[in-house]
Tab-separated table of C-alpha atoms in Angstrom:
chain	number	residue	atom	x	y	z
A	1	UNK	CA	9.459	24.258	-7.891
A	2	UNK	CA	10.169	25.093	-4.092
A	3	UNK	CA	13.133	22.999	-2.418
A	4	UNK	CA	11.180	20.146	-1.190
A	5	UNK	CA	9.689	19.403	-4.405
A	6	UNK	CA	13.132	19.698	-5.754
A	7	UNK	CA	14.357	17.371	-3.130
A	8	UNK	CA	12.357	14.690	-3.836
A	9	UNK	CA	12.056	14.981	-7.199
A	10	UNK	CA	15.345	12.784	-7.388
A	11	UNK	CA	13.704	9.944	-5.861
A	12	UNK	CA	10.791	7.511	-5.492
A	13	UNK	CA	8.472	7.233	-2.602
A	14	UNK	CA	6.383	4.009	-2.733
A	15	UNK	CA	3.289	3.874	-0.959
A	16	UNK	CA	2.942	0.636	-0.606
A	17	UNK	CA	5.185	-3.333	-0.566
A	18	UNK	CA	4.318	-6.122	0.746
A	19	UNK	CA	7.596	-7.564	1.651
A	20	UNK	CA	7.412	-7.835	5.205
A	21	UNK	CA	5.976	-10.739	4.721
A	22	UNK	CA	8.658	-12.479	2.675
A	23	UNK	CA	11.184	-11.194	5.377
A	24	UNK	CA	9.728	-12.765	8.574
A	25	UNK	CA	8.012	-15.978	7.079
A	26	UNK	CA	11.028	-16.723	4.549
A	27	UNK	CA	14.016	-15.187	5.725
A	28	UNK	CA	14.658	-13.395	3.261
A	29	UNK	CA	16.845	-10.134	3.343
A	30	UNK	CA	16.728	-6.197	1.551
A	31	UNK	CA	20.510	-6.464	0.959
A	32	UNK	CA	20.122	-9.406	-1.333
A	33	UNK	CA	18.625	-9.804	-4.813
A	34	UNK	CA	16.316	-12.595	-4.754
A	35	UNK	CA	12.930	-13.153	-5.708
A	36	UNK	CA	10.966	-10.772	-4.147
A	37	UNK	CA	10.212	-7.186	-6.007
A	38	UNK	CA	11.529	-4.646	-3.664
A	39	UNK	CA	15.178	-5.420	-2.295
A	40	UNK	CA	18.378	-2.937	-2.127
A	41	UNK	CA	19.950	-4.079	-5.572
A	42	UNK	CA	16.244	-3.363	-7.136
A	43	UNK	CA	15.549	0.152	-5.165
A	44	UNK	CA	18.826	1.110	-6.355
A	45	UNK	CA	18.347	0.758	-9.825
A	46	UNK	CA	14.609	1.713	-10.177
A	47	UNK	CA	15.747	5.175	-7.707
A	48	UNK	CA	13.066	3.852	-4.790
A	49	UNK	CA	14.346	6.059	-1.613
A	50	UNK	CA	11.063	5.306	0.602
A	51	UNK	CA	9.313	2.489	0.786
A	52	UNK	CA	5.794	2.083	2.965
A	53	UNK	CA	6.512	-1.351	4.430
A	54	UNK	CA	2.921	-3.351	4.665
A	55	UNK	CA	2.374	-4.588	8.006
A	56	UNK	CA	-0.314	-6.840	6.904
A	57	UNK	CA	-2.156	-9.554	8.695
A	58	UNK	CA	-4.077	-12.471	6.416
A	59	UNK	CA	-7.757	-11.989	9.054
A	60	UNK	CA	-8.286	-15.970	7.516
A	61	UNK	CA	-4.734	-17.390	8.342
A	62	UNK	CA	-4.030	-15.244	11.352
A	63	UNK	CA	-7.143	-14.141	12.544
A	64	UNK	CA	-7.256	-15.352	15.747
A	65	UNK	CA	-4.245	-13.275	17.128
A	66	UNK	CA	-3.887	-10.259	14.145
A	67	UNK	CA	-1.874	-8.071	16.642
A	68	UNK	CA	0.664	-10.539	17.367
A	69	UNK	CA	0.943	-11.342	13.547
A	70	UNK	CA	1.095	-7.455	13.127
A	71	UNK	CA	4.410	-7.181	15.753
A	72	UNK	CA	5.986	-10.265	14.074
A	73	UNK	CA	6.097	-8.436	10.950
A	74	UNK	CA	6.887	-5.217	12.682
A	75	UNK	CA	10.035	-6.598	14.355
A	76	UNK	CA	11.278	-8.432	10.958
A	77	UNK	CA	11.389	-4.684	9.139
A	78	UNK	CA	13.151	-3.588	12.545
A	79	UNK	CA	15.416	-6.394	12.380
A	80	UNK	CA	16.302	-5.373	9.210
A	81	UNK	CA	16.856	-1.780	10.477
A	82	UNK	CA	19.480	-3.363	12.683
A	83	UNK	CA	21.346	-5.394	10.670
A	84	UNK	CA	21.884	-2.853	8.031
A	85	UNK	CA	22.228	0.448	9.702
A	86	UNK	CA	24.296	1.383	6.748
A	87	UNK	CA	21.757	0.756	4.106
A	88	UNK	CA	18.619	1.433	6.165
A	89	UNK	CA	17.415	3.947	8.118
A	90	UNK	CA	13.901	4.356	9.949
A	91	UNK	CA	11.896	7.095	8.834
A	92	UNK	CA	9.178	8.821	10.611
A	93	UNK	CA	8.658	12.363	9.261
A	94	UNK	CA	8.862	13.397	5.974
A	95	UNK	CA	11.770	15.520	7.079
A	96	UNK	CA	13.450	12.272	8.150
A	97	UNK	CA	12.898	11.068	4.834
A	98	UNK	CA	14.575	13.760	2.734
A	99	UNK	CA	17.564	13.116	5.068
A	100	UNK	CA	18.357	8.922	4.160
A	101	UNK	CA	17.754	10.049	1.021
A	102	UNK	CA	20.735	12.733	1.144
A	103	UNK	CA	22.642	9.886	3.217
A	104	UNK	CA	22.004	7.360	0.258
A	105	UNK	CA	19.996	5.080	2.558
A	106	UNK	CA	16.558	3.437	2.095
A	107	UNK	CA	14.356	5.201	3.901
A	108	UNK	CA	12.133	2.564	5.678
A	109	UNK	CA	8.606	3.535	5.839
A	110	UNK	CA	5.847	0.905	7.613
A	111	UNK	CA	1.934	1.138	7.097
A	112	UNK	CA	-0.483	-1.143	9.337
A	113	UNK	CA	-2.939	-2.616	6.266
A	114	UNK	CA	-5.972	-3.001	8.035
A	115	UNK	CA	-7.374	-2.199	11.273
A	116	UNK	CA	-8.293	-5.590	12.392
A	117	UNK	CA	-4.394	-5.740	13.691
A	118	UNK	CA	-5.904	-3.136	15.778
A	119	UNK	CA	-8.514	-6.401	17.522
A	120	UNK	CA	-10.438	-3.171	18.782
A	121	UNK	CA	-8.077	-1.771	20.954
A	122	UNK	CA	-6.737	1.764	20.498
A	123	UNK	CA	-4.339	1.492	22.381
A	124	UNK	CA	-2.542	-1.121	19.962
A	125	UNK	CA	-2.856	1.919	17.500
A	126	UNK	CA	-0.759	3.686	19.996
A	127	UNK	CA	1.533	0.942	19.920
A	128	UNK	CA	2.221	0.457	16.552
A	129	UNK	CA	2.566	4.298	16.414
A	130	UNK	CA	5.387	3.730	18.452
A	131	UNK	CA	7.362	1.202	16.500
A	132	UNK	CA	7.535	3.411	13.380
A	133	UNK	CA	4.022	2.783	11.338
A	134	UNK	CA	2.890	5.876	9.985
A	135	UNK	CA	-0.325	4.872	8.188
A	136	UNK	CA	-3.065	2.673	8.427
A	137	UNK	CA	-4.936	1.322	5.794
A	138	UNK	CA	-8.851	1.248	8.111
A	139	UNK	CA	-9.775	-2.160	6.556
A	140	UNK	CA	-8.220	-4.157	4.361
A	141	UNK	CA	-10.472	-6.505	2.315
A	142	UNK	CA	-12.569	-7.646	5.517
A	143	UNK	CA	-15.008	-5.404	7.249
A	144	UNK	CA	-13.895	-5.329	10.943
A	145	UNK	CA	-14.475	-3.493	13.702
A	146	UNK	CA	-13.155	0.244	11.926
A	147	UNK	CA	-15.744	0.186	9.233
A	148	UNK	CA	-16.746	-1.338	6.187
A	149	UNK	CA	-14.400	-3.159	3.543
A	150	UNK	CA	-15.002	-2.982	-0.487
A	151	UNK	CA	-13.859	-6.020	-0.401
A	152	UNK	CA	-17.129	-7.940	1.524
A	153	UNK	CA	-19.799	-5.323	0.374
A	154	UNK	CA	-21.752	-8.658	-1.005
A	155	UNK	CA	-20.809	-11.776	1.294
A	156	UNK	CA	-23.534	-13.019	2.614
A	157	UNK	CA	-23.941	-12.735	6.281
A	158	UNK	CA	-21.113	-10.562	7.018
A	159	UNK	CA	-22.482	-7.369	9.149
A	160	UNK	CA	-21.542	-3.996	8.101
A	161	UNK	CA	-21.557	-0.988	9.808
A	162	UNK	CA	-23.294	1.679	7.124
A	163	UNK	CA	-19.848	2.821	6.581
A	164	UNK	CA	-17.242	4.077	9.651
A	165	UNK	CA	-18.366	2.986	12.752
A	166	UNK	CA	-18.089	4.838	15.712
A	167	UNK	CA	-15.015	3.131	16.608
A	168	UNK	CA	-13.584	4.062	13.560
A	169	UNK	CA	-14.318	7.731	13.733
A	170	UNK	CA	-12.739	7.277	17.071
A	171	UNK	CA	-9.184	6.104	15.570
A	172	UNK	CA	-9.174	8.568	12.748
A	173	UNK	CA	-9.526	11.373	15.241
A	174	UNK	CA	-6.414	9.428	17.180
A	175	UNK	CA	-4.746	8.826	14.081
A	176	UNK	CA	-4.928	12.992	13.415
A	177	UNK	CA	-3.558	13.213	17.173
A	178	UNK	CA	-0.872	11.400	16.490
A	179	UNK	CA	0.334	12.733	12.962
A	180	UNK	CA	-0.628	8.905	11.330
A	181	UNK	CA	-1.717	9.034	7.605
A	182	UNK	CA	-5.810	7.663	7.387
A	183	UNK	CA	-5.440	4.773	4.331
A	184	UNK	CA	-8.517	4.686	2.780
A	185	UNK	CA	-7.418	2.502	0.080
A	186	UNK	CA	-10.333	-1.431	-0.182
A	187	UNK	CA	-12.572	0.940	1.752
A	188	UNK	CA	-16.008	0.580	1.060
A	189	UNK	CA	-17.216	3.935	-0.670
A	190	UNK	CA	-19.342	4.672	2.129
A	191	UNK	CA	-16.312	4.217	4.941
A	192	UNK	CA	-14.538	6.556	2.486
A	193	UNK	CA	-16.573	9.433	2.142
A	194	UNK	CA	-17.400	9.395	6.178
A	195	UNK	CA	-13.359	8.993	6.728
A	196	UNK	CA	-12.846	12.392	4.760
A	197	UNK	CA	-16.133	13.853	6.773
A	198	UNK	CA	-13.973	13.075	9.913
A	199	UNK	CA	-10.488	13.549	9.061
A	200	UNK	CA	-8.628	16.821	9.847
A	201	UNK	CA	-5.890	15.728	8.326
A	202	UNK	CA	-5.041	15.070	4.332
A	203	UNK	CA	-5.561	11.497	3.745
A	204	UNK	CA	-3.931	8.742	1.660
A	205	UNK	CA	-4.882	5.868	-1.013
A	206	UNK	CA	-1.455	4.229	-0.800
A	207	UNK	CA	-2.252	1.307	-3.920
A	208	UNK	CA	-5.706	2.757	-5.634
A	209	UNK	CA	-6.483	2.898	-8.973
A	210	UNK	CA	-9.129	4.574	-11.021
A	211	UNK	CA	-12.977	2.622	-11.609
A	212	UNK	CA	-13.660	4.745	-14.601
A	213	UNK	CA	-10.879	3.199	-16.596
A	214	UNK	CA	-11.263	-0.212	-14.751
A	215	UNK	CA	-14.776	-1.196	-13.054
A	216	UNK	CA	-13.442	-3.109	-9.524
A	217	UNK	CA	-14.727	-2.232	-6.204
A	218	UNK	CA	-11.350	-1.626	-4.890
A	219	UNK	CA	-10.998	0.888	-7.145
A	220	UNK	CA	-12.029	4.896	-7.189
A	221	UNK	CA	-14.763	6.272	-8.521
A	222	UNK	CA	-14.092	10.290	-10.312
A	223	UNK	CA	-15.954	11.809	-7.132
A	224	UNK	CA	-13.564	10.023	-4.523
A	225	UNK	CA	-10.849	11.568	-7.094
A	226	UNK	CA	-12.252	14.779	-6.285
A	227	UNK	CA	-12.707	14.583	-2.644
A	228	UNK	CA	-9.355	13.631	-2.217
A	229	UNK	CA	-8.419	16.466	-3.908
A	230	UNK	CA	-10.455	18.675	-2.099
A	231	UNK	CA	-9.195	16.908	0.988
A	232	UNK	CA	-5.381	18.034	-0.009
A	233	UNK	CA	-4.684	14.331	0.160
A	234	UNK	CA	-2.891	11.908	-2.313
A	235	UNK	CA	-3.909	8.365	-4.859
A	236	UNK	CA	-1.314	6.272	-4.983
A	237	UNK	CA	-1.646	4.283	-7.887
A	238	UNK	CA	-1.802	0.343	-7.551
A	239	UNK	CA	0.257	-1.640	-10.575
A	240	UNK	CA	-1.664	-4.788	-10.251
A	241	UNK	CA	-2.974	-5.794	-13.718
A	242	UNK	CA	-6.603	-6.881	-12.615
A	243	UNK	CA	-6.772	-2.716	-11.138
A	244	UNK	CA	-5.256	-0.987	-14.202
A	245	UNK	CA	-6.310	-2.887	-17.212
A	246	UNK	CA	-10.410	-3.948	-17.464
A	247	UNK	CA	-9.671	-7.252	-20.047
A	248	UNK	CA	-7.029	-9.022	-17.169
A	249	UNK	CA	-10.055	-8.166	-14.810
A	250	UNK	CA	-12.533	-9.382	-16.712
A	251	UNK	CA	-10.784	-12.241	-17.496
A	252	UNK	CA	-8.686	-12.943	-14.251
A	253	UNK	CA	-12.196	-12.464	-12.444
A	254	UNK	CA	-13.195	-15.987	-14.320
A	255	UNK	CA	-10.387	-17.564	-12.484
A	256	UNK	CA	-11.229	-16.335	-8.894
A	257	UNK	CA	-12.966	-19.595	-8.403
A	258	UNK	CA	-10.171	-21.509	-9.362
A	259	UNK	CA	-7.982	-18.890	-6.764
A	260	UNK	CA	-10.400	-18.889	-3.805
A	261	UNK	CA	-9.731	-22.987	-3.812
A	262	UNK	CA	-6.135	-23.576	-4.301
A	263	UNK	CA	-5.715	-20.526	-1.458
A	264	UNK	CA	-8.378	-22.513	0.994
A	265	UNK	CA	-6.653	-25.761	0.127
A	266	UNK	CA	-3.061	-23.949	0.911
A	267	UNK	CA	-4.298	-22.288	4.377
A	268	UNK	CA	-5.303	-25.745	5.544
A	269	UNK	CA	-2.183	-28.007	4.692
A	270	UNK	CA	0.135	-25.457	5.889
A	271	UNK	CA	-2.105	-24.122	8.897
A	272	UNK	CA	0.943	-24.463	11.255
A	273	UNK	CA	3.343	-23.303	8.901
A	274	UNK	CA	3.285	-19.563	7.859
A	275	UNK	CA	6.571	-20.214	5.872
A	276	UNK	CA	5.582	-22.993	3.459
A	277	UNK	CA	1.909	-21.318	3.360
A	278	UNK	CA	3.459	-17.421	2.163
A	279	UNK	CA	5.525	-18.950	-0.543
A	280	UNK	CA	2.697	-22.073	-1.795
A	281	UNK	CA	0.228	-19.068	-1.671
A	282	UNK	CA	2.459	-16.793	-3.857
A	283	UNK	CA	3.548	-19.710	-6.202
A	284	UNK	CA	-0.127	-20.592	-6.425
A	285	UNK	CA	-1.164	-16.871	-7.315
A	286	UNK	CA	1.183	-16.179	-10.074
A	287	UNK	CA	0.910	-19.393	-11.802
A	288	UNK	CA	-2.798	-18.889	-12.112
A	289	UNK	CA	-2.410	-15.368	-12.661
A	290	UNK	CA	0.372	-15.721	-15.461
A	291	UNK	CA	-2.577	-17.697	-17.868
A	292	UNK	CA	-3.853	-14.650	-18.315
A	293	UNK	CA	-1.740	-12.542	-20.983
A	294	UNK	CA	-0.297	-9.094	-19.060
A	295	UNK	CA	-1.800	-5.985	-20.204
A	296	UNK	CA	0.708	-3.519	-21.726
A	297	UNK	CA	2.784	-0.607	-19.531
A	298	UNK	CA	-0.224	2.343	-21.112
A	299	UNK	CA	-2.823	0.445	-18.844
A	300	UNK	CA	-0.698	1.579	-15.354
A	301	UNK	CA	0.369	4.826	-17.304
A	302	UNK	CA	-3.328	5.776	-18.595
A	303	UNK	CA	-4.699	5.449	-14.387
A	304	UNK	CA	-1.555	7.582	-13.163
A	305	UNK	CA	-2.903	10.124	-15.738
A	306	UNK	CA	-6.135	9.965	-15.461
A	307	UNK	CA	-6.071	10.570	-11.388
A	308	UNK	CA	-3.455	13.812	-12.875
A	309	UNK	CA	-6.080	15.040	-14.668
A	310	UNK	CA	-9.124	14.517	-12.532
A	311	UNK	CA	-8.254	14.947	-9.199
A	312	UNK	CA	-4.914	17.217	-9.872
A	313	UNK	CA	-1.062	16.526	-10.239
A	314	UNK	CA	-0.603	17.617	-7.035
A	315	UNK	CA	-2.530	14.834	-5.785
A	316	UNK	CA	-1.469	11.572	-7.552
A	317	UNK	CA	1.147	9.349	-6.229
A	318	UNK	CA	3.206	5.732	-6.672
A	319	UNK	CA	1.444	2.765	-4.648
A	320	UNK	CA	2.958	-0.357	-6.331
A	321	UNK	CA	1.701	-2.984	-4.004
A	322	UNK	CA	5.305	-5.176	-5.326
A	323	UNK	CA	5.829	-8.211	-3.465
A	324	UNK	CA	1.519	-8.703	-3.282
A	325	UNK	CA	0.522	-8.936	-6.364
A	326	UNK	CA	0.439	-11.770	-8.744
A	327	UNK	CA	0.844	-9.839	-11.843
A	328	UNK	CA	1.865	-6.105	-13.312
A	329	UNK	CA	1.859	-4.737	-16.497
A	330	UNK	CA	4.545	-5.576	-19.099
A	331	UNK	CA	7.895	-3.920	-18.384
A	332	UNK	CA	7.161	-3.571	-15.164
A	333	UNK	CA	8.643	-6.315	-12.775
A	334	UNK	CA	9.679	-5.007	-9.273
A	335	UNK	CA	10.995	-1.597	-8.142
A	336	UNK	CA	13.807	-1.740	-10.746
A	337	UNK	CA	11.059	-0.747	-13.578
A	338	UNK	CA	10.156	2.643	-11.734
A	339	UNK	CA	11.886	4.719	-13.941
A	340	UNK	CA	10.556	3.485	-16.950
A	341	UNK	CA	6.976	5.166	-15.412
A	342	UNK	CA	9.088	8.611	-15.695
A	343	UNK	CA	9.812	7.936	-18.903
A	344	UNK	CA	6.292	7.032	-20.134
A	345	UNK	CA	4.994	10.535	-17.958
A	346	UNK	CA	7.250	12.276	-19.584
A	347	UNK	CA	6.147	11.364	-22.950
A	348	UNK	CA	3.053	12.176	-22.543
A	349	UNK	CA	3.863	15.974	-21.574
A	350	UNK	CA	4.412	15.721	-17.749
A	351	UNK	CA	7.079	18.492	-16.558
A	352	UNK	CA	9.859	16.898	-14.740
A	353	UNK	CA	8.492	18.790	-11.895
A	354	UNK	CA	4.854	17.324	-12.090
A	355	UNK	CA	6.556	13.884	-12.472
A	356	UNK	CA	9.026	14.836	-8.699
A	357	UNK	CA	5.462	14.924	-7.474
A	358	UNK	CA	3.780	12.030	-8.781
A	359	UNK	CA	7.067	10.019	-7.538
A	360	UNK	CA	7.500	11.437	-4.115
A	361	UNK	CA	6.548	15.284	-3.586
A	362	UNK	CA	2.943	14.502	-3.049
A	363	UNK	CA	2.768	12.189	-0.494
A	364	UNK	CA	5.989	13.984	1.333
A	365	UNK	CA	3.577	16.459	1.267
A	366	UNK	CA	0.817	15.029	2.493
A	367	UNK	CA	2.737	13.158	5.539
A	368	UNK	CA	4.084	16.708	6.502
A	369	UNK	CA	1.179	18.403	6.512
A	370	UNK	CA	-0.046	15.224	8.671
A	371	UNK	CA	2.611	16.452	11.110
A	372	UNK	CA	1.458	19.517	11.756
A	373	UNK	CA	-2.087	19.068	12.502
A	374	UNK	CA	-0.649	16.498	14.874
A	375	UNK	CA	1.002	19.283	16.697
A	376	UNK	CA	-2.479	21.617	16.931
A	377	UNK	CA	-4.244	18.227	18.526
């Protein structure tokens, strides 16, 4: 195992929380234990040095200005940053990483989900390049102006693009000039396989999981597996139950009806209040989530395997997706759980070394290699 492996294998690297979100619209903070799945107390325990911060924008609630949605959420992580310089530290290179985590600080990732933050302009790409996000997720589950989503592959009357449009071929080569991880996680498979095409760089699924253990759009298929390996990129696996375990799907998928109205009726009473809206919408997910019994910890373990074996240890990863999801396997709560994934790995005949990748040598990897076709641009 060469020295960065053995660097990070003391440590996880999550691709992807949605906590931003509780920060700006609830005031929360990473210094206190509360609620939400990924604080200090929590990172500590579960050994979570990096965390890729979602900087994402709800096209329904805050479509009309996503960029300014985008910096809100952008400043609350920086805020953050500032308050606890002690506990924090921004984190821009993989380098930069490996050094918080030496320090004992957090190392504070961010990752735009969803180029519709983007409202067509590259230069807000620039922008947010600026402020410390190092990945962007092309759509999120909306087609928009980057490419086609996974998410609206049958809505009627939304137009797609046949895959990546030429705008979004445009910000993937821009994203390679500037060293920024290409997301390809609720791509549509099309926008996938055209991303790679384009891409110079090794890309990213930062919360994927595997369709040929559970059949949803959002997940990938055994080719996609295999192009990303090819690629030299990295699947992060995704913990929510309806990804990793094809009964909650199944069944949860009954309920989406049920979902789609309580989250309608919740956008418009709390239209002009983001904070009541984030935690009814939350509330409102789990409770209809939790009537639907949680699959056991082998679902999430059998996916982080199965990309192992398909696609290569040296190219599966951690993508939680903590603080957006209304339910996770049992045992596994917030980031406090992560090593009880070692554990599992290990059981099943994963090297210590093999597991320092899955956890955080991969996509350290991946984000350094990123870095230096950046510099050949």
């Amino acid at each position: 195992m060469n020295l960065f492996v053995l660097a990070a294998a003391l440590f996880v690297v999550d691709g992807h929380a949605d906590t931003p979100q509780f920060l700006l619209d609830l005031g929360t903070d990473l210094t206190h234990s509360g609620e939400q799945m990924v604080d200090l107390p929590k990172a500590r325990q579960g050994r979570l040095g990096a965390e890729f911060f979602s900087i994402w924008v709800d096209p329904e609630f805050h479509g009309a200005h996503p960029a300014r949605r985008a910096l809100d959420l952008i400043d609350a992580v920086r805020l953050q940053l500032e308050r606890h310089p002690r506990e924090l530290a921004l984190t821009r290179t993989a380098s930069e990483v490996l050094a918080a985590q030496k320090t004992g600080k957090l190392a504070v990732l961010m990752g735009l989900e969803g180029g519709h933050a983007l409202e067509g302009d590259l230069r807000m790409l620039r922008t947010f390049h600026r402020l410390g996000v190092r990945y962007m997720t092309l759509t999120w589950s909306n087609t928009n102006e980057l490419g086609d989503s996974s998410g609206d592959a049958q809505k009627p009357g939304v137009k797609h693009h046949g895959g990546l449009s030429a705008l979004g071929r445009q910000a993937v080569e821009e994203m390679n000039r500037l060293g920024m991880l290409v997301d390809i996680s609720h791509v549509a498979d099309k926008t996938f396989f055209d991303a790679l095409e384009v891409s110079k760089a090794p890309v990213i699924a930062s919360h994927s999981s595997c369709r040929a253990l559970t059949d949803h759009p959002r997940n990938m298929t055994d080719e996609m597996l295999r192009a990303v390996a090819k690629n030299g990129g990295v699947v992060m696996v995704n913990f929510f139950s309806g990804f990793v375990d094809e009964s909650f799907r199944k069944a949860f998928e009954a309920l989406r009806p049920e979902e789609d109205k309580a989250v309608a009726a919740i956008n418009e009473k709390y239209k002009d209040d983001p904070a009541a809206r984030t935690k009814a919408w939350f509330t409102a997910g789990r409770e209809i989530a939790a009537r639907v019994p949680r699959p056991p910890m082998k679902s999430l373990i059998d996916h982080i395997e199965h990309v192992a074996r398909v696609a290569g240890v040296d190219h599966a990863g951690i993508g939680s997706d903590f603080d957006g999801i209304p339910s996770m396997p049992e045992g596994i709560d917030s980031a406090a759980d992560l090593p009880k994934i070692a554990s599992e790995l290990r059981k099943r005949g994963f090297t210590p070394a093999e597991v320092a990748k899955i956890f955080s040598g991969n996509v350290l990897r991946v984000l350094r290699a990123a870095e230096k076709v950046a510099v050949t641009q």
